[in-house]
Coordinates of C-alpha atoms in Angstrom, one line a residue:
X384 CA 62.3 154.1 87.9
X385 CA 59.1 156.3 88.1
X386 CA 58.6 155.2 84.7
X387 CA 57.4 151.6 86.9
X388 CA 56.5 152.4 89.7
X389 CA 55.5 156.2 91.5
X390 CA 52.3 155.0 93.1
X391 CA 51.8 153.0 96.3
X392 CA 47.7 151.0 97.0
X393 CA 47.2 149.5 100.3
X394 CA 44.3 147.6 99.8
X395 CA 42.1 147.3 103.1
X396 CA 45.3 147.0 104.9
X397 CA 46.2 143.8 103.5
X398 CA 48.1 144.0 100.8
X399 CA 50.2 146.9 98.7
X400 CA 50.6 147.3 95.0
X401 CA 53.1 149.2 93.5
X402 CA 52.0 150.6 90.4
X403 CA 52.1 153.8 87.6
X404 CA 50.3 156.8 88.3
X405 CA 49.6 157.3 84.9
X406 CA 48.9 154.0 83.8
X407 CA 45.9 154.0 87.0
X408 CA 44.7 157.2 86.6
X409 CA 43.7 157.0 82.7
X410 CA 41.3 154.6 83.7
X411 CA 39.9 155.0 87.5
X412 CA 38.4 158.8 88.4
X413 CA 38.9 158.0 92.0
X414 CA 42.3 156.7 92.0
X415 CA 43.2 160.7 89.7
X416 CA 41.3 162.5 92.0
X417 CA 43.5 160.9 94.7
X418 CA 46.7 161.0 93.8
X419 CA 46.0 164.9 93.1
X420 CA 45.1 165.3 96.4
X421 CA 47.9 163.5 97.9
X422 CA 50.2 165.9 95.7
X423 CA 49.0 169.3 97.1
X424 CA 49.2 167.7 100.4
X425 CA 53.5 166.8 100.0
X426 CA 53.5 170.7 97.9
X427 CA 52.4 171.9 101.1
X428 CA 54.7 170.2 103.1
X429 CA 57.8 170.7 100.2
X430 CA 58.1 167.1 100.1
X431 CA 59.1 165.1 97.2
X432 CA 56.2 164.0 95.5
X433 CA 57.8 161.4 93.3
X434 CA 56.0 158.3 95.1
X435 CA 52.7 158.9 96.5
X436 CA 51.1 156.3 98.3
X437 CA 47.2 155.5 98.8
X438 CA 45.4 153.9 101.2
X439 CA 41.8 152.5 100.1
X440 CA 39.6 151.1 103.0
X441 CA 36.7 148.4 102.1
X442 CA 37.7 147.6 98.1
X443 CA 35.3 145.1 96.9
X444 CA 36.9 141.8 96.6
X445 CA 40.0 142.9 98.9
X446 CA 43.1 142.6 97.4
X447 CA 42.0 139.9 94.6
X448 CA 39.5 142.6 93.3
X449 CA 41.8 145.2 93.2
X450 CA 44.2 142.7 91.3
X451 CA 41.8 141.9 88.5
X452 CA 41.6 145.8 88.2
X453 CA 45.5 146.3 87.8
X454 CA 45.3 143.7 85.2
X455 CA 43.1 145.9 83.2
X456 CA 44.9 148.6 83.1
X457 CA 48.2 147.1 82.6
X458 CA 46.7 145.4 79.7
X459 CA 45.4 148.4 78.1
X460 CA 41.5 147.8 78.8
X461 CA 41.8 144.1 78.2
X462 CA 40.4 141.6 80.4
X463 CA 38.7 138.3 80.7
X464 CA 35.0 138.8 82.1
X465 CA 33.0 135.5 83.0
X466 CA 30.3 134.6 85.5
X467 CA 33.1 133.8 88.2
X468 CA 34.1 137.4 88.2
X469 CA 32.0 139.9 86.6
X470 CA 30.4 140.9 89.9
X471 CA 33.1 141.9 91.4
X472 CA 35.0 143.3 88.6
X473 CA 31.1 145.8 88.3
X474 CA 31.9 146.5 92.1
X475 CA 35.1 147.7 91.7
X476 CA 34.7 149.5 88.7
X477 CA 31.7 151.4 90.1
X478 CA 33.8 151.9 93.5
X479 CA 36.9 153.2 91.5
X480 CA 35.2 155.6 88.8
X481 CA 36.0 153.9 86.0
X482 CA 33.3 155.3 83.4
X483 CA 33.5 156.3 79.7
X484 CA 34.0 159.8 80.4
X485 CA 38.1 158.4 81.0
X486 CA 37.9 156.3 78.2
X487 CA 36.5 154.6 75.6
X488 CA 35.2 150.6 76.4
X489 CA 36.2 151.3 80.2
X490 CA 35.7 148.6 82.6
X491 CA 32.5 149.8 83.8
X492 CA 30.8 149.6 80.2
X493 CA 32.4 146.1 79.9
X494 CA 30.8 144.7 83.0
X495 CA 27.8 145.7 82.3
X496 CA 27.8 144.5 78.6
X497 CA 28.4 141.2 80.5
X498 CA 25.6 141.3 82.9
X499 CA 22.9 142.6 79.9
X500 CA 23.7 139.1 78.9
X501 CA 23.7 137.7 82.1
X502 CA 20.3 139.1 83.2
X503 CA 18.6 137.5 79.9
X504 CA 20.9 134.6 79.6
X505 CA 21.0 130.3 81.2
X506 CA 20.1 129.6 84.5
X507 CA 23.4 128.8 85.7
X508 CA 25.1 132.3 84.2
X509 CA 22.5 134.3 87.0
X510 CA 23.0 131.6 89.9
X511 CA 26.9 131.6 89.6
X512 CA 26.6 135.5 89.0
X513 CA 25.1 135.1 92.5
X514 CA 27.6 133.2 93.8
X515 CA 30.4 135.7 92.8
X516 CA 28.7 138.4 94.3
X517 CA 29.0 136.2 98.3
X518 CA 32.6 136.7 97.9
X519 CA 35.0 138.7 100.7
X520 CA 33.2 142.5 100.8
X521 CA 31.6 141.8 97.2
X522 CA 28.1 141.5 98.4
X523 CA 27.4 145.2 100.2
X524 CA 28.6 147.2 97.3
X525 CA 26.8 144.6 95.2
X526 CA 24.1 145.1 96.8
X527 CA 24.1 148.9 97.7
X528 CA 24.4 149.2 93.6
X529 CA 21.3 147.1 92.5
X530 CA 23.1 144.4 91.2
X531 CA 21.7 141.9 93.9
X532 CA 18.4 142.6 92.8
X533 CA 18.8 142.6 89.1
X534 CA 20.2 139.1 89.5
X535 CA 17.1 138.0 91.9
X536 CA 15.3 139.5 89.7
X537 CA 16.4 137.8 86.7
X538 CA 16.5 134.5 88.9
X539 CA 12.8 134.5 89.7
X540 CA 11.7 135.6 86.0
X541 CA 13.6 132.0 85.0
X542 CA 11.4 130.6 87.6
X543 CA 8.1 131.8 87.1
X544 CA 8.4 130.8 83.4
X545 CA 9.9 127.7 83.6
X546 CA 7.4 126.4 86.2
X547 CA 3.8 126.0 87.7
X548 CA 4.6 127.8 90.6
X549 CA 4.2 131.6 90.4
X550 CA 1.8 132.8 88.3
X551 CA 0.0 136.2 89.0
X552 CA -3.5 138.0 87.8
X553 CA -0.9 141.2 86.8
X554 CA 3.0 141.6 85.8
X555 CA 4.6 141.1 88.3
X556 CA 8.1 141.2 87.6
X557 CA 10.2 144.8 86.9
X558 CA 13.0 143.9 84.5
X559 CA 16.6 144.1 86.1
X560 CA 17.9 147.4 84.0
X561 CA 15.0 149.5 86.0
X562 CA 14.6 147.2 89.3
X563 CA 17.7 149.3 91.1
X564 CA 15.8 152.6 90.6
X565 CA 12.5 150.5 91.4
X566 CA 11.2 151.6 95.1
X567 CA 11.0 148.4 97.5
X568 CA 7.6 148.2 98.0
X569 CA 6.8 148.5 93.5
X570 CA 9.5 145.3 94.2
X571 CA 7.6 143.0 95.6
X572 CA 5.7 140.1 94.5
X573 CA 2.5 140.3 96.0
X574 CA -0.3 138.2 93.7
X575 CA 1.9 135.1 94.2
X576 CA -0.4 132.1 93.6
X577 CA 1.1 129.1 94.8
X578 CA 0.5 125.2 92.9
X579 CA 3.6 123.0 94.9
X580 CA 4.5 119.9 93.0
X581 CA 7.5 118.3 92.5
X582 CA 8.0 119.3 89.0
X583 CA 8.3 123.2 90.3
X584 CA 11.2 122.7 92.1
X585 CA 13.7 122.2 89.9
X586 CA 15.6 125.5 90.9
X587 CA 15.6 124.4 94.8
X588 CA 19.2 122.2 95.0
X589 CA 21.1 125.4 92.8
X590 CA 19.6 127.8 94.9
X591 CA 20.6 126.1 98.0
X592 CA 23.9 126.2 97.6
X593 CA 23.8 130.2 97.8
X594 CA 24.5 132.5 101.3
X595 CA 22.1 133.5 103.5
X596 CA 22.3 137.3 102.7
X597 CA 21.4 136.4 99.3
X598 CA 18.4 134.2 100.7
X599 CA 17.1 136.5 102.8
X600 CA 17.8 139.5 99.7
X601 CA 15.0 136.9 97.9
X602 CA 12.8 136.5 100.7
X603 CA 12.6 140.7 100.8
X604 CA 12.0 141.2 97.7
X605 CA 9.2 138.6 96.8
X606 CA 7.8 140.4 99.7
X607 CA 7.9 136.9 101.7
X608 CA 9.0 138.1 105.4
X609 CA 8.4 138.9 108.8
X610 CA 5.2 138.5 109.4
X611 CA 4.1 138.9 105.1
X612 CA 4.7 135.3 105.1
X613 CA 2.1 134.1 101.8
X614 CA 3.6 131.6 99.9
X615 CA 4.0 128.2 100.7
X616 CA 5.9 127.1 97.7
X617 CA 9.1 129.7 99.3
X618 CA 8.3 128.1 102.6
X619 CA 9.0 124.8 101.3
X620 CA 12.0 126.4 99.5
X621 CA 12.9 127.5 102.5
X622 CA 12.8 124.2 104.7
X623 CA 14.9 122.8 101.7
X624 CA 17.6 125.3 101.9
X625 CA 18.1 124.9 105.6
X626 CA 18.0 121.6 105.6
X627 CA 20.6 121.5 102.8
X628 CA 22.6 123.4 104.8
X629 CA 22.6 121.2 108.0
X630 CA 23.3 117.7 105.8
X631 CA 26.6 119.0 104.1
X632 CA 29.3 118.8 106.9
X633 CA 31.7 121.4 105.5
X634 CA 29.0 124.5 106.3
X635 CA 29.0 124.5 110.1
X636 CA 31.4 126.7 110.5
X637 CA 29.4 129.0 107.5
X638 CA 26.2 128.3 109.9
X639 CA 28.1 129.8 113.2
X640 CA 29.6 132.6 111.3
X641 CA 25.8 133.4 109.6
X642 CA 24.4 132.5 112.6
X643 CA 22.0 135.3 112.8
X644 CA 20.7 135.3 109.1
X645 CA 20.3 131.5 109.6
X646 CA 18.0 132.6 112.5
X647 CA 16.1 135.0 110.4
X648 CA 15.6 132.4 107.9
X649 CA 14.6 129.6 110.3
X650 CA 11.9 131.9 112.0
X651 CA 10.3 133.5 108.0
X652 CA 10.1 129.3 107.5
X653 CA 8.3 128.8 110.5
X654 CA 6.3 132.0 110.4
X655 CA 5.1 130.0 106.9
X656 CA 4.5 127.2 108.2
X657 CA 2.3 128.4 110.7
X658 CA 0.1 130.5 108.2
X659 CA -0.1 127.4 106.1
X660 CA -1.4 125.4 109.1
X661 CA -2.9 122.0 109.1
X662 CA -4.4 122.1 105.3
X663 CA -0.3 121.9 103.5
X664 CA 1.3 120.2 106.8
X665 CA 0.8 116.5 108.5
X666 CA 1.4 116.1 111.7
X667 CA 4.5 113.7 111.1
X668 CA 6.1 116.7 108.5
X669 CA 5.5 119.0 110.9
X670 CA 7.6 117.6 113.6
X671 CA 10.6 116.9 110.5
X672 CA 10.0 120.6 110.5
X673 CA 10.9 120.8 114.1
X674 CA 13.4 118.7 113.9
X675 CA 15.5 120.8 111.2
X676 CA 14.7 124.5 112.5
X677 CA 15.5 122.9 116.2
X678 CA 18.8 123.3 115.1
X679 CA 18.7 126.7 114.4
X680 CA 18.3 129.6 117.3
X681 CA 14.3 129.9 116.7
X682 CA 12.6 132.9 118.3
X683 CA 10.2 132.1 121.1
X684 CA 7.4 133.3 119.4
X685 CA 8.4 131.0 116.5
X686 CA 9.1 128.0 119.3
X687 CA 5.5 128.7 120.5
X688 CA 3.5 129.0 117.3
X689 CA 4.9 125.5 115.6
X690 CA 4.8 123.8 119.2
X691 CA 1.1 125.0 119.7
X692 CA 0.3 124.4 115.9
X693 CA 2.0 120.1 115.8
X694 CA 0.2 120.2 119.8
X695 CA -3.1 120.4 118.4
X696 CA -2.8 117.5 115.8
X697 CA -0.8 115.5 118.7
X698 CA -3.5 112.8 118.0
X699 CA -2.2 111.7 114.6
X700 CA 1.7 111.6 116.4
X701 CA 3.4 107.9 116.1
X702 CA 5.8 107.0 119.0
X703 CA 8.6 107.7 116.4
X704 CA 7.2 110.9 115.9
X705 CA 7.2 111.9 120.0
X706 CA 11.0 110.2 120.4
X707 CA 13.0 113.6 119.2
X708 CA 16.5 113.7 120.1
X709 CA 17.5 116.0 122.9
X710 CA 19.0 119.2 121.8
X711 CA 22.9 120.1 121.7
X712 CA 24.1 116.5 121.2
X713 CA 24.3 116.7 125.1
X714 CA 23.0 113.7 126.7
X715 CA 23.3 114.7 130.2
X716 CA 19.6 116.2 130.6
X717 CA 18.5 112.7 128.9
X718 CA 18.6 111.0 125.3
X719 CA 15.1 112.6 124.2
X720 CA 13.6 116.1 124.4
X721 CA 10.8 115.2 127.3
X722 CA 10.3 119.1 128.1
X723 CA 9.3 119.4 124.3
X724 CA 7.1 116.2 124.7
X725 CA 5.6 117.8 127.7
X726 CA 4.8 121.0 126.3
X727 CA 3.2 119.3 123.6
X728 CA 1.1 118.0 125.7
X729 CA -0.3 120.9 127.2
X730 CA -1.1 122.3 124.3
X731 CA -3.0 119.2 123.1
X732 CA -4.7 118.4 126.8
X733 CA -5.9 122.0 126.5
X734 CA -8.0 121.9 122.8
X735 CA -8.7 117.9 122.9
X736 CA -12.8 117.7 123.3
X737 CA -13.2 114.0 122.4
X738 CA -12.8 111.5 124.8
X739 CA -11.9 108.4 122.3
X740 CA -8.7 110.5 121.0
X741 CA -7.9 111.1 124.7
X742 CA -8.1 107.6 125.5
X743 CA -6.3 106.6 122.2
X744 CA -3.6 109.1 122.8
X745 CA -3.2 107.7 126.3
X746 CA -2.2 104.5 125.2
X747 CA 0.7 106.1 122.8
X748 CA 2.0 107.9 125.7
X749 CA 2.3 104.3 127.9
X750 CA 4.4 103.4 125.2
X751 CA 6.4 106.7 125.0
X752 CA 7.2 106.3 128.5
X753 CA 8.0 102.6 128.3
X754 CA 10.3 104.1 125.6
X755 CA 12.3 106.8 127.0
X756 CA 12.3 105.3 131.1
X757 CA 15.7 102.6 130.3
X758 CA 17.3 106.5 129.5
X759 CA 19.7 106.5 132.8
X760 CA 19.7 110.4 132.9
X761 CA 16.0 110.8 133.1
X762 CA 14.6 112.0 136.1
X763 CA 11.7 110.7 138.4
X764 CA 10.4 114.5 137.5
X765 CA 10.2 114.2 134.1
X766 CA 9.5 110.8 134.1
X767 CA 6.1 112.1 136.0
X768 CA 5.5 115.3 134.1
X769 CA 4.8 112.9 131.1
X770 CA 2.8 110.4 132.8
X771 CA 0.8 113.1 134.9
X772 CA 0.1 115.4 131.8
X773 CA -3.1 113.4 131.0
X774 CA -6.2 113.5 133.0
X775 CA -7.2 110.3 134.9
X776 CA -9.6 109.6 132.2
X777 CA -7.8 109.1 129.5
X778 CA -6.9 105.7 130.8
X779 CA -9.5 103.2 131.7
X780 CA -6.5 101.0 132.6
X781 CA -3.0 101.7 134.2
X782 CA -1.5 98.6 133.5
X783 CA 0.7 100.2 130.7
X784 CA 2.3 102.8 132.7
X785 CA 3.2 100.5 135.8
X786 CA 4.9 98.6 133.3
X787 CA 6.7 101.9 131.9
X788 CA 7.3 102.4 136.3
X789 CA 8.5 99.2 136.5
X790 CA 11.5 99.3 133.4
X791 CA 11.9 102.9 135.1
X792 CA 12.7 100.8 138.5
X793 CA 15.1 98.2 137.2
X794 CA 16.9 100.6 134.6
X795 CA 17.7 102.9 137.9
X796 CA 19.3 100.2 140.4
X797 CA 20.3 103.8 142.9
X798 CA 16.9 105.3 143.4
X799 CA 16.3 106.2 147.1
X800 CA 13.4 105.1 149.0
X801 CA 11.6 108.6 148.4
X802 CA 11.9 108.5 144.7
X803 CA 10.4 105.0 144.2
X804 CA 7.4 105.4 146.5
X805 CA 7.3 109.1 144.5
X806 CA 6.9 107.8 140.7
X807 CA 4.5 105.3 141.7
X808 CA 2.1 108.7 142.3
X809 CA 1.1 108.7 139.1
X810 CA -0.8 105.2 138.5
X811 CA -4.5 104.9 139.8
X812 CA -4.2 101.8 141.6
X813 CA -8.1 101.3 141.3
X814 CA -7.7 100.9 137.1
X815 CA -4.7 98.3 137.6
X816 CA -5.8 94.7 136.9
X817 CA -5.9 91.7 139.4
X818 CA -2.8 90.4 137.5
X819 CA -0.9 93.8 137.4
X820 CA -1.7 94.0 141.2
X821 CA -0.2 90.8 141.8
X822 CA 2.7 91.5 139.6
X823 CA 3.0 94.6 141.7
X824 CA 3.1 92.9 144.6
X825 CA 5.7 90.8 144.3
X826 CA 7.9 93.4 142.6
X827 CA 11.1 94.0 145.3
X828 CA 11.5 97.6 143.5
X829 CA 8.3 98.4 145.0
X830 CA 8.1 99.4 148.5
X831 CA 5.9 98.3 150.9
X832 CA 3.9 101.0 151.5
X833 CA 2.8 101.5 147.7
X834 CA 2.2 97.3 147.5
X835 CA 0.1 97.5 150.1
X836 CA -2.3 100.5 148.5
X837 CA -2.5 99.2 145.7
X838 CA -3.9 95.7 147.0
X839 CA -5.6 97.4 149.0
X840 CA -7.8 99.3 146.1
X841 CA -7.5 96.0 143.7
X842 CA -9.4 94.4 146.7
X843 CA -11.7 97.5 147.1
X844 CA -12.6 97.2 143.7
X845 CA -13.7 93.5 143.9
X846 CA -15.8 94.2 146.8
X847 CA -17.6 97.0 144.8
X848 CA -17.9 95.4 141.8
X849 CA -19.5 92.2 144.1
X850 CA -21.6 94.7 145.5
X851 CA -23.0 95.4 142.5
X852 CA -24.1 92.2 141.1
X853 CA -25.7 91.6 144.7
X854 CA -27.7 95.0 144.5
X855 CA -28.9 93.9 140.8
X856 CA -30.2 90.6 142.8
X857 CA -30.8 90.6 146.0
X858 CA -31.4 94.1 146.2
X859 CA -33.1 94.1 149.5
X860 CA -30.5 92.1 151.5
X861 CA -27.3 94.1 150.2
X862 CA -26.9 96.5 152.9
X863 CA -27.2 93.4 156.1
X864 CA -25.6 91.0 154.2
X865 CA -22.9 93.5 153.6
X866 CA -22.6 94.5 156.8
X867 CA -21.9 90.4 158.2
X868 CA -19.3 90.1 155.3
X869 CA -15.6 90.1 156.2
X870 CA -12.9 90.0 154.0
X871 CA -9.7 88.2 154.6
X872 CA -7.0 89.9 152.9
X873 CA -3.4 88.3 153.2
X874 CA -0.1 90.2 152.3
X875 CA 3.3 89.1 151.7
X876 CA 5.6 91.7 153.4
X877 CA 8.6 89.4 153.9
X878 CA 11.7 91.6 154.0
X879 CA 10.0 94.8 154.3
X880 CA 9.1 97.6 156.8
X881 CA 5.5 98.9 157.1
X882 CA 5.3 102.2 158.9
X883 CA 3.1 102.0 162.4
X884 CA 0.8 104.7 160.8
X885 CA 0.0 102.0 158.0
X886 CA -0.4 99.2 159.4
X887 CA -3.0 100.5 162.0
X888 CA -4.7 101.9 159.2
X889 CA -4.9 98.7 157.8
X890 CA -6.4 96.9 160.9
X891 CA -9.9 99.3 160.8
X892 CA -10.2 100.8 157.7
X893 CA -13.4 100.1 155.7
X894 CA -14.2 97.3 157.9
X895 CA -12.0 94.8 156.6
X896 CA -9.9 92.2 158.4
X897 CA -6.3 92.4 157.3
X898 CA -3.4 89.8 158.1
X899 CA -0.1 89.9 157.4
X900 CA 1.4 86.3 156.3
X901 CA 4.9 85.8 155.1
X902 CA 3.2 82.8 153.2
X903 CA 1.2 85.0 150.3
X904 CA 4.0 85.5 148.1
X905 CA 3.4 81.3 147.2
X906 CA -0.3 82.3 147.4
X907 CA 0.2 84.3 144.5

C-alpha cells in the first residue's frame, strides 16, 4: 500500500491528496525538505512514520494548481502547458522548488520555455497569459515573482509598435527577462507622448476584459498614478475600461467585491481628466464622464476637481446635459441629482465675468426647472436652491420661472399655505410681464398675498415706465402732474383671505388708491 499512497497534502484547507512520497519529492525541493522534517518530528515522538501528512497554506491556484502539479509528476515530467495555465503552473512550480537541480526538464524550466515564447509571441498569447494569472491566489505569487510585469511589459511593447500612441524621444521599454530585477522607478514610462485617434485603440475592448489588480499593475508601471497622471491616451483607456465594466451585467458582483481597486481606478481617470482639462474634454463628455465614475465611490477631492472643472464650462451645458439621474437608483430624494446641479452652479456663478453667458445660461436653467418641478419628490428647497443660484441679473425677464412655479404648483396638489407663498420668493415680480401678471393672478395655486405683490409691482412698473416718457416731454410738469394722478387699481380676491396687515398697506402705500372688486377676474 505505501507503494500508492504514504503522503497526505492538504491544500489551503480545502482539499487533500493522497499521493507517493517518492514520486513528489523527485520533483518538488519543498515538498523533500517537508516530508524530512515531518519524519524527525514522528522519530522523536516513536511514531510510525509510514504516512506523513502535509499541510500547505496559500498554494497558488488552490487545489486546481496543486492538481496540475500532481499530474506532472505522476506522468513522469509530462504535461500540457498553454496560455490558460502556464501562469499558474510558473507559480507553483516556483512556490514548490521544482528546479533543475532535482531534475532534468523540471516544471520550472518548462514554464518558462513557455513564457520566452509568450513574452515575444500574438497579442492574444500575453492578454490570456494575463487572464490566467487573475485566477483564485494566482495573482500575488504572480506578481511577487515578476511575472505580472514581464507580461505588462510585453503587453505595452505590442502596443507601442503596433500604434500611434506611445512613442518616446529614448527606449523606453526594459525587456520582460530583466524587468523583475528592474527597480520601479527604471520601470516606468515617463517620455509618453500621447497622439489619441481611433486607430490606436485597438488593444482597449481585450484589455478590458482584465481585473482591476492587473489594471492598476499597468497604471503603476507606466508610471500613470496618483497624482503622475500624464497621458491622456491611458485616461481614455481608462474611462473605456470602467465603463466596460458597468455595461456587462454579470460584473456587479466583481465590482462590489473589487470595490476598492475600482475606486482607485475611477479617481487615477479623473485625476486625468482633470490635468487634461478643457483643451481634450467638451463640456457634454465631461459630464458622460461624470456620469460613469458617479457610479464608482470617487474621492472628494476627485468629486471636487471634475465638478469645479465641467462648472466652469457650465455655459456650453444642454438641458440634457444638466438632467443626470439621481444616484443609487433611489428615487425618494427626487428623479435627478439637483444637489449636483446646484453645486455646479456655484462653481460657474463664481468664475462667470460676462453678462450675455449669464443671461443665456439663465434661460437654460428656466427650462431645467420647468424640467425637473412635475418630479413629486422634489422639494420647495431644492426647487429654490436652483432657481436662487443665479443673481437677479441674469434674467431680464421672470416669466420662465413662474411658469417652472406654476407646473411646480399643480404637480404638488398637498403643498401647505407656507410652502406656496415660500417658492414664489424666488421670482422678481418687477421683471414679470403684464400678461404673466395676469396669468398670475388668476392662478387659484397662488395665494393671495403673493397675487396681490405682484400686481402691485406690474402696476409700479407701468407708472414708472409712464413716468418716464412724461419726464422726456413735459419735463417741467412731471413732478405736479404726478402728484394730481391717482391710480385705480382693481383686484379680484374672490375666495381668498388678505391678512389685515396687507390690506392696510395697500390703502396708503405709494399714494395709490386701491379697491378690491370681486368683478376683476372678468376684467382680465
Amino acid at each position: 500500500m505505501s507503494l500508492f499512497y504514504d503522503l497526505r497534502i492538504n491544500i489551503n484547507g480545502e482539499y487533500t491528496f493522497f499521493l507517493n512520497q517518492d514520486v513528489i519529492s523527485k520533483y518538488s525541493g519543498s515538498v523533500r525538505k517537508m516530508i524530512k522534517q515531518s519524519k524527525k518530528k514522528r522519530n522523536k515522538k516513536n511514531k510510525d512514520p509510514e504516512i506523513i501528512t502535509i499541510e500547505i497554506d496559500e498554494f497558488p491556484g488552490g487545489p486546481d494548481g496543486f492538481e496540475l502539479v500532481s499530474r506532472f509528476c505522476y506522468s513522469n515530467g509530462g504535461i500540457s502547458i498553454d496560455v490558460s495555465n502556464v501562469s499558474t503552473l510558473y507559480c507553483c512550480s516556483v512556490f514548490l522548488g521544482m528546479t533543475e537541480k532535482l531534475c532534468f526538464s523540471n516544471l520550472l524550466t518548462q514554464a518558462e520555455t513557455f513564457l520566452e515564447e509568450v513574452f515575444y509571441g500574438s497579442w492574444n498569447d500575453i492578454v490570456l497569459s494575463l487572464k490566467n494569472c487573475e485566477q483564485d491566489q494566482v495573482f500575488l505569487h504572480a506578481d511577487s515573482y515578476g511575472l505580472v510585469d514581464k507580461l505588462i511589459f510585453s503587453a505595452l511593447t505590442k502596443i507601442s509598435r503596433s500604434s500611434e500612441a506611445f512613442s518616446s524621444s529614448s527606449p523606453s521599454y526594459s525587456s520582460p527577462s530583466s524587468a523583475k530585477n528592474t527597480p520601479e522607478s527604471d520601470k516606468r514610462l515617463t517620455s509618453w507622448t500621447v497622439s489619441c485617434g481611433r486607430s490606436n485603440e485597438w488593444w482597449f475592448d481585450d484589455m478590458s476584459s482584465l481585473s482591476p489588480l492587473i489594471i492598476s499593475k499597468l497604471i503603476r508601471i507606466t508610471g500613470a498614478y496618483k497624482t503622475n497622471v500624464k497621458s491622456l491616451f491611458l485616461t481614455k483607456f481608462l474611462l473605456h475600461y470602467l465603463k466596460t465594466k458597468l455595461q456587462t451585467k454579470s460584473n456587479k458582483t466583481e465590482l462590489m467585491r473589487n470595490k476598492l481597486e475600482y475606486s482607485e481606478l475611477a479617481d487615477t481617470a479623473v485625476r486625468g481628466v482633470v490635468s487634461a482639462g478643457k483643451t481634450a474634454f467638451s463640456c457634454r463628455k465631461l459630464f458622460w464622464v461624470l456620469r460613469v465614475l458617479s457610479s464608482f465611490s470617487l474621492s472628494r477631492e476627485s468629486k471636487t476637481g471634475l465638478e469645479t472643472l465641467i462648472g466652469e464650462m457650465l455655459d456650453q451645458a444642454t438641458l440634457d446635459d444638466l438632467l443626470i439621474p439621481a444616484a443609487g437608483g433611489s428615487r425618494e430624494s427626487g428623479f435627478y441629482n439637483v444637489d449636483l446641479v446646484k453645486r455646479l452652479l456655484k462653481v460657474f456663478v463664481r468664475n462667470i465675468e460676462e453678462e450675455s453667458k449669464m443671461k443665456e445660461f439663465g434661460r437654460l436653467i428656466d427650462k431645467y426647472l420647468r424640467e425637473i418641478s412635475p418630479d413629486q419628490n422634489l422639494k420647495v428647497s431644492k426647487f429654490l436652491g436652483v432657481a436662487e443660484s443665479l443673481p437677479d441679473s441674469a434674467r431680464d425677464c421672470f416669466d420662465g420661472v413662474y411658469r417652472a412655479i406654476d407646473i411646480y404648483l399643480q404637480s404638488h396638489s398637498n403643498l401647505t399655505p407656507q410652502d406656496r407663498t415660500k417658492i414664489c420668493r424666488c421670482l422678481n415680480y418687477k421683471k414679470l410681464t403684464r400678461e404673466t401678471c395676469k396669468q398670475l393672478a388668476r392662478n387659484p395655486k397662488i395665494p393671495p398675498d403673493v397675487a396681490v405683490e405682484a400686481l402691485k409691482s406690474s402696476c409700479e412698473n407701468q407708472e414708472h415706465r409712464t413716468q418716464e416718457v412724461k419726464l422726456v416731454n413735459k419735463s417741467t410738469c412731471r413732478s405736479r402732474r404726478h402728484s394730481q394722478d391717482k391710480k385705480h387699481v382693481m383686484l379680484h380676491l374672490k375666495g381668498f383671505d388678505i391678512s389685515e396687515k396687507l390690506a392696510e398697506e395697500l390703502k396708503t402705500k405709494g399714494g395709490y388708491n386701491w379697491k378690491v372688486m370681486d368683478s376683476f377676474r372678468e376684467g382680465l
